[in-house]
Amino acid sequence: MSQDSLSALVNPSVFNELIAGSVGGAAQVLVGQPLDTIKTRAQIAPKGMFVSDFIIHSLVYTDLLSI
């Protein structure tokens, strides 16, 4: 490994990108997980349980506020 490639790995921008990617991934999980849970509940629910979008809409706010 040459000195130039080693200094490129120690470059502060690499650490900034690593931190930014980690924060972005955590934000994606925090936002996506409750919505995915609601989607899965709607898919496995008995027929007729989710009669309208209003019920799903209220579940979104119920689940998001219960966190």
PDB file of C-alpha atoms in Angstrom:
ATOM      1  CA  MET A   1       0.000   0.000   0.000  1.00  0.00           C
ATOM      2  CA  SER A   2       1.533   3.297  -1.022  1.00  0.00           C
ATOM      3  CA  GLN A   3       1.733   6.391   1.167  1.00  0.00           C
ATOM      4  CA  ASP A   4      -0.799   8.228  -1.044  1.00  0.00           C
ATOM      5  CA  SER A   5      -3.465   5.538  -0.711  1.00  0.00           C
ATOM      6  CA  LEU A   6      -2.875   5.320   3.034  1.00  0.00           C
ATOM      7  CA  SER A   7      -3.260   9.076   3.452  1.00  0.00           C
ATOM      8  CA  ALA A   8      -6.473   8.930   1.393  1.00  0.00           C
ATOM      9  CA  LEU A   9      -7.937   6.475   3.928  1.00  0.00           C
ATOM     10  CA  VAL A  10      -7.021   8.719   6.854  1.00  0.00           C
ATOM     11  CA  ASN A  11      -8.474  11.776   5.134  1.00  0.00           C
ATOM     12  CA  PRO A  12     -11.115  13.526   7.331  1.00  0.00           C
ATOM     13  CA  SER A  13     -13.633  13.453   4.477  1.00  0.00           C
ATOM     14  CA  VAL A  14     -13.662   9.641   4.675  1.00  0.00           C
ATOM     15  CA  PHE A  15     -14.674   9.838   8.329  1.00  0.00           C
ATOM     16  CA  ASN A  16     -17.287  12.497   7.523  1.00  0.00           C
ATOM     17  CA  GLU A  17     -18.796  10.238   4.875  1.00  0.00           C
ATOM     18  CA  LEU A  18     -18.789   7.293   7.257  1.00  0.00           C
ATOM     19  CA  ILE A  19     -20.598   9.283   9.939  1.00  0.00           C
ATOM     20  CA  ALA A  20     -23.044  10.767   7.418  1.00  0.00           C
ATOM     21  CA  GLY A  21     -23.847   7.305   6.054  1.00  0.00           C
ATOM     22  CA  SER A  22     -24.394   5.929   9.536  1.00  0.00           C
ATOM     23  CA  VAL A  23     -26.727   8.759  10.504  1.00  0.00           C
ATOM     24  CA  GLY A  24     -28.612   8.414   7.224  1.00  0.00           C
ATOM     25  CA  GLY A  25     -29.032   4.665   7.725  1.00  0.00           C
ATOM     26  CA  ALA A  26     -30.301   5.142  11.267  1.00  0.00           C
ATOM     27  CA  ALA A  27     -32.784   7.778  10.096  1.00  0.00           C
ATOM     28  CA  GLN A  28     -34.026   5.432   7.377  1.00  0.00           C
ATOM     29  CA  VAL A  29     -34.699   2.682   9.932  1.00  0.00           C
ATOM     30  CA  LEU A  30     -36.436   5.067  12.360  1.00  0.00           C
ATOM     31  CA  VAL A  31     -38.749   6.360   9.648  1.00  0.00           C
ATOM     32  CA  GLY A  32     -39.255   3.188   7.643  1.00  0.00           C
ATOM     33  CA  GLN A  33     -39.791   0.596  10.373  1.00  0.00           C
ATOM     34  CA  PRO A  34     -43.143   1.914  11.707  1.00  0.00           C
ATOM     35  CA  LEU A  35     -44.493   2.302   8.181  1.00  0.00           C
ATOM     36  CA  ASP A  36     -43.364  -1.200   7.231  1.00  0.00           C
ATOM     37  CA  THR A  37     -45.030  -2.584  10.355  1.00  0.00           C
ATOM     38  CA  ILE A  38     -48.330  -0.960   9.392  1.00  0.00           C
ATOM     39  CA  LYS A  39     -48.038  -2.239   5.830  1.00  0.00           C
ATOM     40  CA  THR A  40     -47.418  -5.776   7.079  1.00  0.00           C
ATOM     41  CA  ARG A  41     -50.363  -5.617   9.496  1.00  0.00           C
ATOM     42  CA  ALA A  42     -52.618  -4.453   6.663  1.00  0.00           C
ATOM     43  CA  GLN A  43     -51.417  -7.284   4.416  1.00  0.00           C
ATOM     44  CA  ILE A  44     -51.992 -10.080   6.949  1.00  0.00           C
ATOM     45  CA  ALA A  45     -55.227  -8.696   8.409  1.00  0.00           C
ATOM     46  CA  PRO A  46     -58.451 -10.603   7.861  1.00  0.00           C
ATOM     47  CA  LYS A  47     -60.502  -9.504   4.887  1.00  0.00           C
ATOM     48  CA  GLY A  48     -62.655  -6.476   5.701  1.00  0.00           C
ATOM     49  CA  MET A  49     -60.598  -5.325   8.669  1.00  0.00           C
ATOM     50  CA  PHE A  50     -59.135  -2.404   6.742  1.00  0.00           C
ATOM     51  CA  VAL A  51     -62.225  -1.058   5.087  1.00  0.00           C
ATOM     52  CA  SER A  52     -60.910   2.324   4.094  1.00  0.00           C
ATOM     53  CA  ASP A  53     -57.781   4.421   3.886  1.00  0.00           C
ATOM     54  CA  PHE A  54     -59.007   6.387   6.896  1.00  0.00           C
ATOM     55  CA  ILE A  55     -58.441   3.391   9.168  1.00  0.00           C
ATOM     56  CA  ILE A  56     -54.935   2.878   7.814  1.00  0.00           C
ATOM     57  CA  HIS A  57     -54.306   6.614   8.154  1.00  0.00           C
ATOM     58  CA  SER A  58     -55.374   6.546  11.798  1.00  0.00           C
ATOM     59  CA  LEU A  59     -53.183   3.507  12.453  1.00  0.00           C
ATOM     60  CA  VAL A  60     -50.195   5.360  11.019  1.00  0.00           C
ATOM     61  CA  TYR A  61     -50.634   8.185  13.476  1.00  0.00           C
ATOM     62  CA  THR A  62     -51.431   5.810  16.356  1.00  0.00           C
ATOM     63  CA  ASP A  63     -48.290   3.730  15.739  1.00  0.00           C
ATOM     64  CA  LEU A  64     -46.072   6.729  15.100  1.00  0.00           C
ATOM     65  CA  LEU A  65     -47.223   8.499  18.247  1.00  0.00           C
ATOM     66  CA  SER A  66     -46.828   5.413  20.414  1.00  0.00           C
ATOM     67  CA  ILE A  67     -43.075   5.218  19.808  1.00  0.00           C
TER      68      ILE A  67
END
